[in-house]
Amino acid sequence: MDWFHGAVLGLIQGLTEFLPVSSSAHLRVFSALLGWDDPGAAFTAVTQLGTESAVLIYFRRDIASIVKTWTLSLFRPALRSHQDARMGWFVIIGTLPIGILGATFQHTIENSLRDLRVIGTTLIVFGVVLAVADRTRAVRHARPISDLTLPHAIGYGFAQALALIPGVSRSGGTISAGLLLGYSREAAARYSFLLAIPAVLASGLLEVFKIGEGPAPAWGPTVLATLIAFAVGYAAVAWFLKYISSHSFTPFVVYRILLGILIIGLVTFGVLEPDAGVVVAK
């Protein structure tokens, strides 16, 4: 990977991380379409540190309040019923599924699940799930994030774990779960972003040691991609939260399905190699 590749992939990461379209799928697919090697799971995880830093800054007041109240509640029983203290526990418990499953199936996630046929299929299937979830929410009284319960937090956690499969989308999976549970679009997205923080930071810090070794890209392009992902990601999360306050997820659903069909079609007709990430010379 050279500097230009790193810049392009950082832009893609920043644009797609918070949208329900799967950033890991886009990094994999666009690399294949442009004839570049698959950047790999390590590169994806490290560049997500950039976008997650954007979340930390954007939600800094919420995060500071949650961390402070949760910590104090460990010593002050009266605070344990406070919404921020409960949210701290919900984020911790909701992170367990992706941590356990990610460690258990790490090899499969980093290899066979990056097959373009898998990505195309998951883009379509979970696009339909998002459409159904959004339609279901539209006929219910939407719950605010303050109504979050422990069983729902665990449900969110398993939905987030599905995002270990490229093409599912971390935000798409968790937002779909929230909508199906009756939460508003804004509430589902806000908790989705908060829930992702521990998992993304842990994954990125673990994978950072692989950068520059073996098939992983070099440090220079990876750092550039991470910085670009941070800047673009901050703008993307602000836009997305404003957008969904008055719009449905239909455009994202249509985009996912069309992209999934395109990927499967290109693989079927031999334009793309499903597991090599390169364009076949014709």
Short mmCIF file of N, CA and C in Angstrom, two decimals, residues 53-226:
data_model
loop_
_atom_site.label_atom_id
_atom_site.label_comp_id
_atom_site.label_asym_id
_atom_site.label_seq_id
_atom_site.Cartn_x
_atom_site.Cartn_y
_atom_site.Cartn_z
N SER A 53 -12.14 7.88 17.51
CA SER A 53 -11.68 9.10 18.17
C SER A 53 -12.66 10.24 17.89
N ALA A 54 -13.22 10.23 16.68
CA ALA A 54 -14.22 11.24 16.34
C ALA A 54 -15.45 11.09 17.25
N VAL A 55 -15.85 9.86 17.52
CA VAL A 55 -16.99 9.60 18.42
C VAL A 55 -16.67 10.09 19.83
N LEU A 56 -15.45 9.82 20.29
CA LEU A 56 -15.06 10.24 21.63
C LEU A 56 -15.16 11.75 21.79
N ILE A 57 -14.78 12.47 20.75
CA ILE A 57 -14.84 13.93 20.82
C ILE A 57 -16.28 14.42 20.67
N TYR A 58 -17.01 13.83 19.73
CA TYR A 58 -18.39 14.28 19.48
C TYR A 58 -19.28 14.04 20.70
N PHE A 59 -19.12 12.90 21.35
CA PHE A 59 -19.94 12.55 22.52
C PHE A 59 -19.18 12.77 23.83
N ARG A 60 -18.20 13.65 23.83
CA ARG A 60 -17.31 13.79 24.99
C ARG A 60 -18.06 14.11 26.29
N ARG A 61 -19.09 14.93 26.21
CA ARG A 61 -19.84 15.27 27.43
C ARG A 61 -20.62 14.06 27.94
N ASP A 62 -21.27 13.37 27.04
CA ASP A 62 -22.02 12.17 27.43
C ASP A 62 -21.09 11.12 28.02
N ILE A 63 -19.96 10.92 27.36
CA ILE A 63 -19.02 9.89 27.81
C ILE A 63 -18.43 10.26 29.16
N ALA A 64 -18.06 11.53 29.34
CA ALA A 64 -17.49 11.97 30.61
C ALA A 64 -18.49 11.77 31.74
N SER A 65 -19.76 12.08 31.49
CA SER A 65 -20.79 11.93 32.52
C SER A 65 -21.01 10.46 32.85
N ILE A 66 -21.03 9.61 31.83
CA ILE A 66 -21.23 8.17 32.05
C ILE A 66 -20.07 7.59 32.87
N VAL A 67 -18.85 7.90 32.45
CA VAL A 67 -17.67 7.36 33.15
C VAL A 67 -17.63 7.85 34.60
N LYS A 68 -17.88 9.14 34.80
CA LYS A 68 -17.83 9.71 36.15
C LYS A 68 -18.90 9.09 37.05
N THR A 69 -20.14 9.07 36.54
CA THR A 69 -21.24 8.55 37.36
C THR A 69 -21.09 7.06 37.62
N TRP A 70 -20.68 6.29 36.61
CA TRP A 70 -20.50 4.86 36.79
C TRP A 70 -19.41 4.58 37.83
N THR A 71 -18.30 5.32 37.75
CA THR A 71 -17.20 5.13 38.71
C THR A 71 -17.65 5.46 40.13
N LEU A 72 -18.33 6.59 40.30
CA LEU A 72 -18.80 6.99 41.63
C LEU A 72 -19.84 6.00 42.18
N SER A 73 -20.62 5.41 41.28
CA SER A 73 -21.67 4.48 41.73
C SER A 73 -21.09 3.21 42.35
N LEU A 74 -19.84 2.91 42.02
CA LEU A 74 -19.18 1.75 42.62
C LEU A 74 -19.01 1.92 44.12
N PHE A 75 -18.97 3.19 44.56
CA PHE A 75 -18.74 3.49 45.97
C PHE A 75 -19.95 4.16 46.64
N ARG A 76 -20.88 4.65 45.81
CA ARG A 76 -22.07 5.30 46.34
C ARG A 76 -23.32 4.58 45.83
N PRO A 77 -23.90 3.72 46.62
CA PRO A 77 -25.06 2.94 46.19
C PRO A 77 -26.21 3.78 45.67
N ALA A 78 -26.36 5.00 46.17
CA ALA A 78 -27.47 5.85 45.76
C ALA A 78 -27.41 6.21 44.28
N LEU A 79 -26.22 6.17 43.72
CA LEU A 79 -26.05 6.54 42.31
C LEU A 79 -26.28 5.38 41.35
N ARG A 80 -26.44 4.17 41.87
CA ARG A 80 -26.51 3.00 41.00
C ARG A 80 -27.77 2.96 40.13
N SER A 81 -28.78 3.70 40.51
CA SER A 81 -29.99 3.75 39.69
C SER A 81 -29.96 4.92 38.70
N HIS A 82 -28.92 5.71 38.76
CA HIS A 82 -28.81 6.86 37.85
C HIS A 82 -28.66 6.36 36.42
N GLN A 83 -29.26 7.07 35.48
CA GLN A 83 -29.23 6.64 34.08
C GLN A 83 -27.80 6.47 33.55
N ASP A 84 -26.91 7.38 33.89
CA ASP A 84 -25.53 7.29 33.39
C ASP A 84 -24.79 6.10 33.98
N ALA A 85 -25.05 5.79 35.25
CA ALA A 85 -24.41 4.63 35.87
C ALA A 85 -24.92 3.35 35.21
N ARG A 86 -26.21 3.29 34.97
CA ARG A 86 -26.78 2.13 34.29
C ARG A 86 -26.24 2.01 32.86
N MET A 87 -26.09 3.14 32.18
CA MET A 87 -25.57 3.13 30.82
C MET A 87 -24.15 2.58 30.79
N GLY A 88 -23.37 2.92 31.80
CA GLY A 88 -22.01 2.39 31.89
C GLY A 88 -22.02 0.87 31.93
N TRP A 89 -22.90 0.31 32.76
CA TRP A 89 -23.01 -1.15 32.84
C TRP A 89 -23.54 -1.75 31.54
N PHE A 90 -24.49 -1.07 30.92
CA PHE A 90 -25.06 -1.58 29.67
C PHE A 90 -24.00 -1.65 28.57
N VAL A 91 -23.13 -0.64 28.50
CA VAL A 91 -22.07 -0.64 27.49
C VAL A 91 -21.07 -1.77 27.77
N ILE A 92 -20.72 -1.96 29.04
CA ILE A 92 -19.76 -3.01 29.41
C ILE A 92 -20.34 -4.39 29.07
N ILE A 93 -21.56 -4.64 29.52
CA ILE A 93 -22.18 -5.95 29.29
C ILE A 93 -22.47 -6.17 27.81
N GLY A 94 -22.91 -5.11 27.13
CA GLY A 94 -23.21 -5.23 25.71
C GLY A 94 -21.98 -5.48 24.85
N THR A 95 -20.80 -5.20 25.39
CA THR A 95 -19.55 -5.42 24.65
C THR A 95 -19.09 -6.88 24.74
N LEU A 96 -19.56 -7.61 25.72
CA LEU A 96 -19.08 -8.98 25.94
C LEU A 96 -19.28 -9.90 24.73
N PRO A 97 -20.47 -9.89 24.08
CA PRO A 97 -20.64 -10.82 22.94
C PRO A 97 -19.61 -10.64 21.85
N ILE A 98 -19.33 -9.41 21.43
CA ILE A 98 -18.37 -9.20 20.34
C ILE A 98 -16.96 -9.54 20.79
N GLY A 99 -16.66 -9.31 22.07
CA GLY A 99 -15.34 -9.66 22.57
C GLY A 99 -15.10 -11.16 22.57
N ILE A 100 -16.08 -11.90 23.06
CA ILE A 100 -15.96 -13.36 23.15
C ILE A 100 -15.95 -13.99 21.76
N LEU A 101 -16.92 -13.61 20.93
CA LEU A 101 -17.01 -14.19 19.59
C LEU A 101 -15.85 -13.76 18.70
N GLY A 102 -15.40 -12.52 18.86
CA GLY A 102 -14.28 -12.04 18.07
C GLY A 102 -13.01 -12.81 18.38
N ALA A 103 -12.76 -13.09 19.65
CA ALA A 103 -11.57 -13.85 20.03
C ALA A 103 -11.69 -15.31 19.61
N THR A 104 -12.88 -15.86 19.69
CA THR A 104 -13.09 -17.27 19.35
C THR A 104 -12.94 -17.54 17.86
N PHE A 105 -13.46 -16.63 17.04
CA PHE A 105 -13.47 -16.85 15.59
C PHE A 105 -12.55 -15.88 14.84
N GLN A 106 -11.49 -15.44 15.47
CA GLN A 106 -10.61 -14.44 14.88
C GLN A 106 -10.07 -14.86 13.51
N HIS A 107 -9.59 -16.09 13.40
CA HIS A 107 -9.00 -16.55 12.14
C HIS A 107 -10.04 -16.56 11.01
N THR A 108 -11.22 -17.04 11.30
CA THR A 108 -12.28 -17.07 10.29
C THR A 108 -12.67 -15.66 9.87
N ILE A 109 -12.77 -14.77 10.83
CA ILE A 109 -13.15 -13.38 10.55
C ILE A 109 -12.13 -12.71 9.65
N GLU A 110 -10.87 -12.94 9.91
CA GLU A 110 -9.80 -12.27 9.17
C GLU A 110 -9.50 -12.91 7.83
N ASN A 111 -10.11 -14.06 7.56
CA ASN A 111 -9.79 -14.75 6.31
C ASN A 111 -11.04 -15.08 5.50
N SER A 112 -11.68 -16.20 5.76
CA SER A 112 -12.76 -16.67 4.90
C SER A 112 -13.97 -15.74 4.87
N LEU A 113 -14.25 -15.00 5.94
CA LEU A 113 -15.42 -14.12 5.94
C LEU A 113 -15.19 -12.85 5.11
N ARG A 114 -13.97 -12.65 4.63
CA ARG A 114 -13.70 -11.50 3.77
C ARG A 114 -13.91 -11.83 2.30
N ASP A 115 -14.45 -13.00 2.04
CA ASP A 115 -14.80 -13.41 0.68
C ASP A 115 -15.88 -12.46 0.14
N LEU A 116 -15.69 -12.00 -1.09
CA LEU A 116 -16.63 -11.03 -1.66
C LEU A 116 -18.04 -11.58 -1.79
N ARG A 117 -18.17 -12.90 -1.96
CA ARG A 117 -19.51 -13.49 -2.03
C ARG A 117 -20.23 -13.36 -0.70
N VAL A 118 -19.49 -13.53 0.39
CA VAL A 118 -20.07 -13.35 1.72
C VAL A 118 -20.48 -11.89 1.91
N ILE A 119 -19.60 -10.97 1.52
CA ILE A 119 -19.89 -9.54 1.68
C ILE A 119 -21.11 -9.12 0.87
N GLY A 120 -21.17 -9.55 -0.37
CA GLY A 120 -22.32 -9.21 -1.20
C GLY A 120 -23.62 -9.70 -0.61
N THR A 121 -23.60 -10.92 -0.10
CA THR A 121 -24.80 -11.51 0.49
C THR A 121 -25.23 -10.79 1.76
N THR A 122 -24.28 -10.50 2.63
CA THR A 122 -24.63 -9.83 3.89
C THR A 122 -25.10 -8.40 3.65
N LEU A 123 -24.55 -7.73 2.65
CA LEU A 123 -25.04 -6.39 2.32
C LEU A 123 -26.52 -6.43 1.98
N ILE A 124 -26.91 -7.41 1.17
CA ILE A 124 -28.31 -7.52 0.76
C ILE A 124 -29.20 -7.95 1.92
N VAL A 125 -28.82 -9.04 2.59
CA VAL A 125 -29.67 -9.59 3.65
C VAL A 125 -29.89 -8.59 4.77
N PHE A 126 -28.82 -7.97 5.23
CA PHE A 126 -28.98 -7.05 6.35
C PHE A 126 -29.49 -5.68 5.91
N GLY A 127 -29.45 -5.41 4.61
CA GLY A 127 -30.16 -4.26 4.10
C GLY A 127 -31.66 -4.46 4.23
N VAL A 128 -32.12 -5.66 3.91
CA VAL A 128 -33.54 -5.99 4.07
C VAL A 128 -33.93 -5.96 5.54
N VAL A 129 -33.06 -6.46 6.42
CA VAL A 129 -33.34 -6.42 7.86
C VAL A 129 -33.51 -4.98 8.33
N LEU A 130 -32.63 -4.08 7.86
CA LEU A 130 -32.73 -2.67 8.23
C LEU A 130 -34.04 -2.07 7.74
N ALA A 131 -34.44 -2.43 6.53
CA ALA A 131 -35.71 -1.92 5.98
C ALA A 131 -36.89 -2.36 6.83
N VAL A 132 -36.92 -3.64 7.20
CA VAL A 132 -38.00 -4.18 8.02
C VAL A 132 -38.01 -3.51 9.40
N ALA A 133 -36.82 -3.35 9.97
CA ALA A 133 -36.72 -2.73 11.30
C ALA A 133 -37.22 -1.29 11.26
N ASP A 134 -36.85 -0.55 10.22
CA ASP A 134 -37.27 0.85 10.12
C ASP A 134 -38.77 0.94 9.91
N ARG A 135 -39.33 0.03 9.12
CA ARG A 135 -40.77 0.03 8.89
C ARG A 135 -41.52 -0.35 10.19
N THR A 136 -40.95 -1.29 10.94
CA THR A 136 -41.57 -1.70 12.21
C THR A 136 -41.58 -0.54 13.20
N ARG A 137 -40.47 0.19 13.27
CA ARG A 137 -40.40 1.33 14.19
C ARG A 137 -41.43 2.40 13.84
N ALA A 138 -41.71 2.54 12.53
CA ALA A 138 -42.62 3.60 12.08
C ALA A 138 -44.04 3.42 12.58
N VAL A 139 -44.41 2.21 12.96
CA VAL A 139 -45.78 1.96 13.41
C VAL A 139 -45.86 1.82 14.92
N ARG A 140 -44.78 2.15 15.62
CA ARG A 140 -44.76 2.06 17.08
C ARG A 140 -44.51 3.43 17.70
N HIS A 141 -44.79 3.51 19.00
CA HIS A 141 -44.37 4.67 19.78
C HIS A 141 -42.90 4.48 20.12
N ALA A 142 -42.05 5.34 19.59
CA ALA A 142 -40.60 5.16 19.73
C ALA A 142 -40.14 5.43 21.16
N ARG A 143 -39.29 4.53 21.66
CA ARG A 143 -38.74 4.68 23.00
C ARG A 143 -37.52 5.59 22.98
N PRO A 144 -37.31 6.38 24.04
CA PRO A 144 -36.07 7.15 24.16
C PRO A 144 -34.97 6.25 24.71
N ILE A 145 -33.74 6.72 24.67
CA ILE A 145 -32.61 5.92 25.13
C ILE A 145 -32.69 5.69 26.64
N SER A 146 -33.40 6.56 27.35
CA SER A 146 -33.53 6.40 28.81
C SER A 146 -34.33 5.16 29.18
N ASP A 147 -35.06 4.57 28.22
CA ASP A 147 -35.84 3.36 28.47
C ASP A 147 -35.01 2.08 28.31
N LEU A 148 -33.73 2.22 28.00
CA LEU A 148 -32.89 1.04 27.75
C LEU A 148 -32.84 0.13 28.97
N THR A 149 -33.00 -1.18 28.73
CA THR A 149 -32.97 -2.18 29.80
C THR A 149 -31.80 -3.13 29.57
N LEU A 150 -31.49 -3.92 30.58
CA LEU A 150 -30.38 -4.86 30.46
C LEU A 150 -30.61 -5.89 29.35
N PRO A 151 -31.79 -6.53 29.27
CA PRO A 151 -32.01 -7.48 28.17
C PRO A 151 -31.84 -6.83 26.79
N HIS A 152 -32.31 -5.58 26.67
CA HIS A 152 -32.15 -4.89 25.39
C HIS A 152 -30.68 -4.58 25.12
N ALA A 153 -29.94 -4.22 26.14
CA ALA A 153 -28.51 -3.95 25.98
C ALA A 153 -27.77 -5.20 25.50
N ILE A 154 -28.16 -6.35 26.03
CA ILE A 154 -27.56 -7.61 25.60
C ILE A 154 -27.94 -7.90 24.14
N GLY A 155 -29.20 -7.63 23.79
CA GLY A 155 -29.63 -7.80 22.41
C GLY A 155 -28.82 -6.94 21.46
N TYR A 156 -28.60 -5.69 21.85
CA TYR A 156 -27.74 -4.80 21.08
C TYR A 156 -26.35 -5.42 20.93
N GLY A 157 -25.87 -6.00 22.02
CA GLY A 157 -24.52 -6.57 22.01
C GLY A 157 -24.37 -7.70 21.01
N PHE A 158 -25.36 -8.58 20.94
CA PHE A 158 -25.28 -9.68 19.96
C PHE A 158 -25.44 -9.15 18.53
N ALA A 159 -26.23 -8.09 18.37
CA ALA A 159 -26.35 -7.47 17.05
C ALA A 159 -25.01 -6.87 16.63
N GLN A 160 -24.30 -6.26 17.57
CA GLN A 160 -22.99 -5.71 17.26
C GLN A 160 -22.01 -6.81 16.88
N ALA A 161 -22.13 -7.96 17.54
CA ALA A 161 -21.23 -9.07 17.24
C ALA A 161 -21.38 -9.56 15.80
N LEU A 162 -22.58 -9.42 15.24
CA LEU A 162 -22.79 -9.81 13.84
C LEU A 162 -21.90 -9.01 12.90
N ALA A 163 -21.52 -7.79 13.33
CA ALA A 163 -20.69 -6.93 12.50
C ALA A 163 -19.27 -7.46 12.35
N LEU A 164 -18.93 -8.54 13.04
CA LEU A 164 -17.64 -9.18 12.80
C LEU A 164 -17.59 -9.73 11.38
N ILE A 165 -18.77 -9.93 10.77
CA ILE A 165 -18.86 -10.38 9.38
C ILE A 165 -18.88 -9.15 8.49
N PRO A 166 -17.87 -8.94 7.64
CA PRO A 166 -17.88 -7.77 6.75
C PRO A 166 -19.14 -7.74 5.90
N GLY A 167 -19.75 -6.58 5.82
CA GLY A 167 -20.98 -6.44 5.06
C GLY A 167 -22.20 -6.27 5.94
N VAL A 168 -22.11 -6.70 7.20
CA VAL A 168 -23.25 -6.55 8.12
C VAL A 168 -23.40 -5.09 8.53
N SER A 169 -22.30 -4.48 8.96
CA SER A 169 -22.23 -3.10 9.44
C SER A 169 -22.52 -3.04 10.94
N ARG A 170 -21.55 -2.51 11.66
CA ARG A 170 -21.71 -2.38 13.12
C ARG A 170 -22.90 -1.47 13.43
N SER A 171 -22.92 -0.29 12.81
CA SER A 171 -24.03 0.62 13.09
C SER A 171 -25.34 0.07 12.52
N GLY A 172 -25.28 -0.55 11.34
CA GLY A 172 -26.50 -1.10 10.74
C GLY A 172 -27.10 -2.20 11.59
N GLY A 173 -26.26 -3.11 12.09
CA GLY A 173 -26.76 -4.21 12.90
C GLY A 173 -27.34 -3.75 14.22
N THR A 174 -26.63 -2.85 14.91
CA THR A 174 -27.11 -2.41 16.22
C THR A 174 -28.30 -1.47 16.09
N ILE A 175 -28.29 -0.62 15.07
CA ILE A 175 -29.44 0.27 14.87
C ILE A 175 -30.68 -0.55 14.51
N SER A 176 -30.52 -1.58 13.68
CA SER A 176 -31.65 -2.45 13.34
C SER A 176 -32.22 -3.10 14.60
N ALA A 177 -31.31 -3.58 15.47
CA ALA A 177 -31.77 -4.18 16.73
C ALA A 177 -32.55 -3.18 17.56
N GLY A 178 -32.04 -1.95 17.64
CA GLY A 178 -32.72 -0.92 18.41
C GLY A 178 -34.09 -0.59 17.86
N LEU A 179 -34.19 -0.51 16.54
CA LEU A 179 -35.47 -0.21 15.91
C LEU A 179 -36.47 -1.34 16.15
N LEU A 180 -36.00 -2.59 16.04
CA LEU A 180 -36.88 -3.73 16.28
C LEU A 180 -37.34 -3.79 17.73
N LEU A 181 -36.53 -3.26 18.63
CA LEU A 181 -36.89 -3.22 20.05
C LEU A 181 -37.78 -2.03 20.38
N GLY A 182 -38.03 -1.18 19.37
CA GLY A 182 -38.96 -0.07 19.56
C GLY A 182 -38.35 1.28 19.86
N TYR A 183 -37.02 1.42 19.78
CA TYR A 183 -36.38 2.70 20.07
C TYR A 183 -36.43 3.62 18.86
N SER A 184 -36.33 4.91 19.12
CA SER A 184 -36.33 5.88 18.03
C SER A 184 -35.03 5.74 17.23
N ARG A 185 -35.00 6.29 16.03
CA ARG A 185 -33.80 6.24 15.21
C ARG A 185 -32.62 6.89 15.94
N GLU A 186 -32.89 8.07 16.54
CA GLU A 186 -31.82 8.78 17.23
C GLU A 186 -31.30 7.99 18.43
N ALA A 187 -32.21 7.41 19.21
CA ALA A 187 -31.81 6.63 20.38
C ALA A 187 -31.03 5.39 19.98
N ALA A 188 -31.51 4.70 18.93
CA ALA A 188 -30.82 3.50 18.46
C ALA A 188 -29.42 3.83 17.98
N ALA A 189 -29.28 4.93 17.25
CA ALA A 189 -27.97 5.31 16.73
C ALA A 189 -27.04 5.77 17.84
N ARG A 190 -27.55 6.55 18.77
CA ARG A 190 -26.71 7.07 19.86
C ARG A 190 -26.14 5.92 20.70
N TYR A 191 -26.98 4.98 21.09
CA TYR A 191 -26.46 3.86 21.88
C TYR A 191 -25.54 2.98 21.04
N SER A 192 -25.84 2.85 19.76
CA SER A 192 -24.97 2.09 18.87
C SER A 192 -23.55 2.65 18.88
N PHE A 193 -23.42 3.98 18.80
CA PHE A 193 -22.11 4.61 18.76
C PHE A 193 -21.40 4.48 20.11
N LEU A 194 -22.14 4.62 21.21
CA LEU A 194 -21.54 4.47 22.53
C LEU A 194 -21.08 3.03 22.77
N LEU A 195 -21.91 2.07 22.35
CA LEU A 195 -21.59 0.66 22.55
C LEU A 195 -20.34 0.26 21.78
N ALA A 196 -20.10 0.89 20.65
CA ALA A 196 -18.96 0.50 19.81
C ALA A 196 -17.62 0.91 20.40
N ILE A 197 -17.61 1.89 21.30
CA ILE A 197 -16.34 2.46 21.76
C ILE A 197 -15.39 1.42 22.36
N PRO A 198 -15.80 0.62 23.37
CA PRO A 198 -14.84 -0.34 23.94
C PRO A 198 -14.37 -1.37 22.94
N ALA A 199 -15.28 -1.90 22.11
CA ALA A 199 -14.92 -2.96 21.16
C ALA A 199 -13.95 -2.44 20.11
N VAL A 200 -14.23 -1.26 19.56
CA VAL A 200 -13.38 -0.72 18.50
C VAL A 200 -12.00 -0.35 19.05
N LEU A 201 -11.96 0.27 20.22
CA LEU A 201 -10.68 0.64 20.80
C LEU A 201 -9.84 -0.60 21.12
N ALA A 202 -10.49 -1.62 21.68
CA ALA A 202 -9.76 -2.84 22.03
C ALA A 202 -9.24 -3.54 20.77
N SER A 203 -10.09 -3.65 19.75
CA SER A 203 -9.70 -4.30 18.51
C SER A 203 -8.56 -3.56 17.83
N GLY A 204 -8.67 -2.23 17.77
CA GLY A 204 -7.63 -1.44 17.13
C GLY A 204 -6.29 -1.53 17.84
N LEU A 205 -6.32 -1.49 19.17
CA LEU A 205 -5.08 -1.56 19.94
C LEU A 205 -4.42 -2.94 19.84
N LEU A 206 -5.23 -3.98 19.72
CA LEU A 206 -4.67 -5.32 19.56
C LEU A 206 -4.06 -5.52 18.18
N GLU A 207 -4.74 -4.98 17.16
CA GLU A 207 -4.29 -5.16 15.78
C GLU A 207 -3.15 -4.22 15.41
N VAL A 208 -2.96 -3.16 16.18
CA VAL A 208 -1.94 -2.17 15.83
C VAL A 208 -0.54 -2.79 15.77
N PHE A 209 -0.34 -3.85 16.53
CA PHE A 209 0.98 -4.48 16.56
C PHE A 209 1.27 -5.28 15.29
N LYS A 210 0.23 -5.49 14.47
CA LYS A 210 0.44 -6.24 13.23
C LYS A 210 0.80 -5.34 12.05
N ILE A 211 0.61 -4.02 12.23
CA ILE A 211 0.90 -3.09 11.13
C ILE A 211 2.40 -3.12 10.82
N GLY A 212 2.70 -3.19 9.54
CA GLY A 212 4.09 -3.21 9.11
C GLY A 212 4.72 -4.58 9.11
N GLU A 213 3.94 -5.60 9.52
CA GLU A 213 4.48 -6.95 9.55
C GLU A 213 3.66 -7.85 8.63
N GLY A 214 4.32 -8.78 7.96
CA GLY A 214 3.65 -9.73 7.09
C GLY A 214 2.85 -9.02 6.01
N PRO A 215 1.59 -9.41 5.82
CA PRO A 215 0.78 -8.82 4.75
C PRO A 215 0.19 -7.46 5.11
N ALA A 216 0.29 -7.04 6.36
CA ALA A 216 -0.32 -5.77 6.78
C ALA A 216 0.42 -4.59 6.15
N PRO A 217 -0.31 -3.50 5.83
CA PRO A 217 0.31 -2.31 5.23
C PRO A 217 1.34 -1.68 6.16
N ALA A 218 2.19 -0.82 5.60
CA ALA A 218 3.22 -0.14 6.38
C ALA A 218 2.60 0.93 7.28
N TRP A 219 3.40 1.42 8.22
CA TRP A 219 2.91 2.38 9.19
C TRP A 219 2.50 3.70 8.56
N GLY A 220 3.30 4.22 7.63
CA GLY A 220 3.03 5.53 7.06
C GLY A 220 1.65 5.66 6.45
N PRO A 221 1.31 4.86 5.45
CA PRO A 221 -0.03 4.94 4.85
C PRO A 221 -1.15 4.64 5.84
N THR A 222 -0.87 3.77 6.82
CA THR A 222 -1.90 3.44 7.81
C THR A 222 -2.20 4.62 8.71
N VAL A 223 -1.16 5.32 9.15
CA VAL A 223 -1.36 6.51 9.98
C VAL A 223 -2.10 7.60 9.20
N LEU A 224 -1.70 7.80 7.94
CA LEU A 224 -2.39 8.79 7.11
C LEU A 224 -3.86 8.43 6.97
N ALA A 225 -4.16 7.17 6.70
CA ALA A 225 -5.55 6.72 6.56
C ALA A 225 -6.33 6.96 7.85
N THR A 226 -5.69 6.72 8.99
CA THR A 226 -6.35 6.88 10.28
C THR A 226 -6.67 8.35 10.56
#
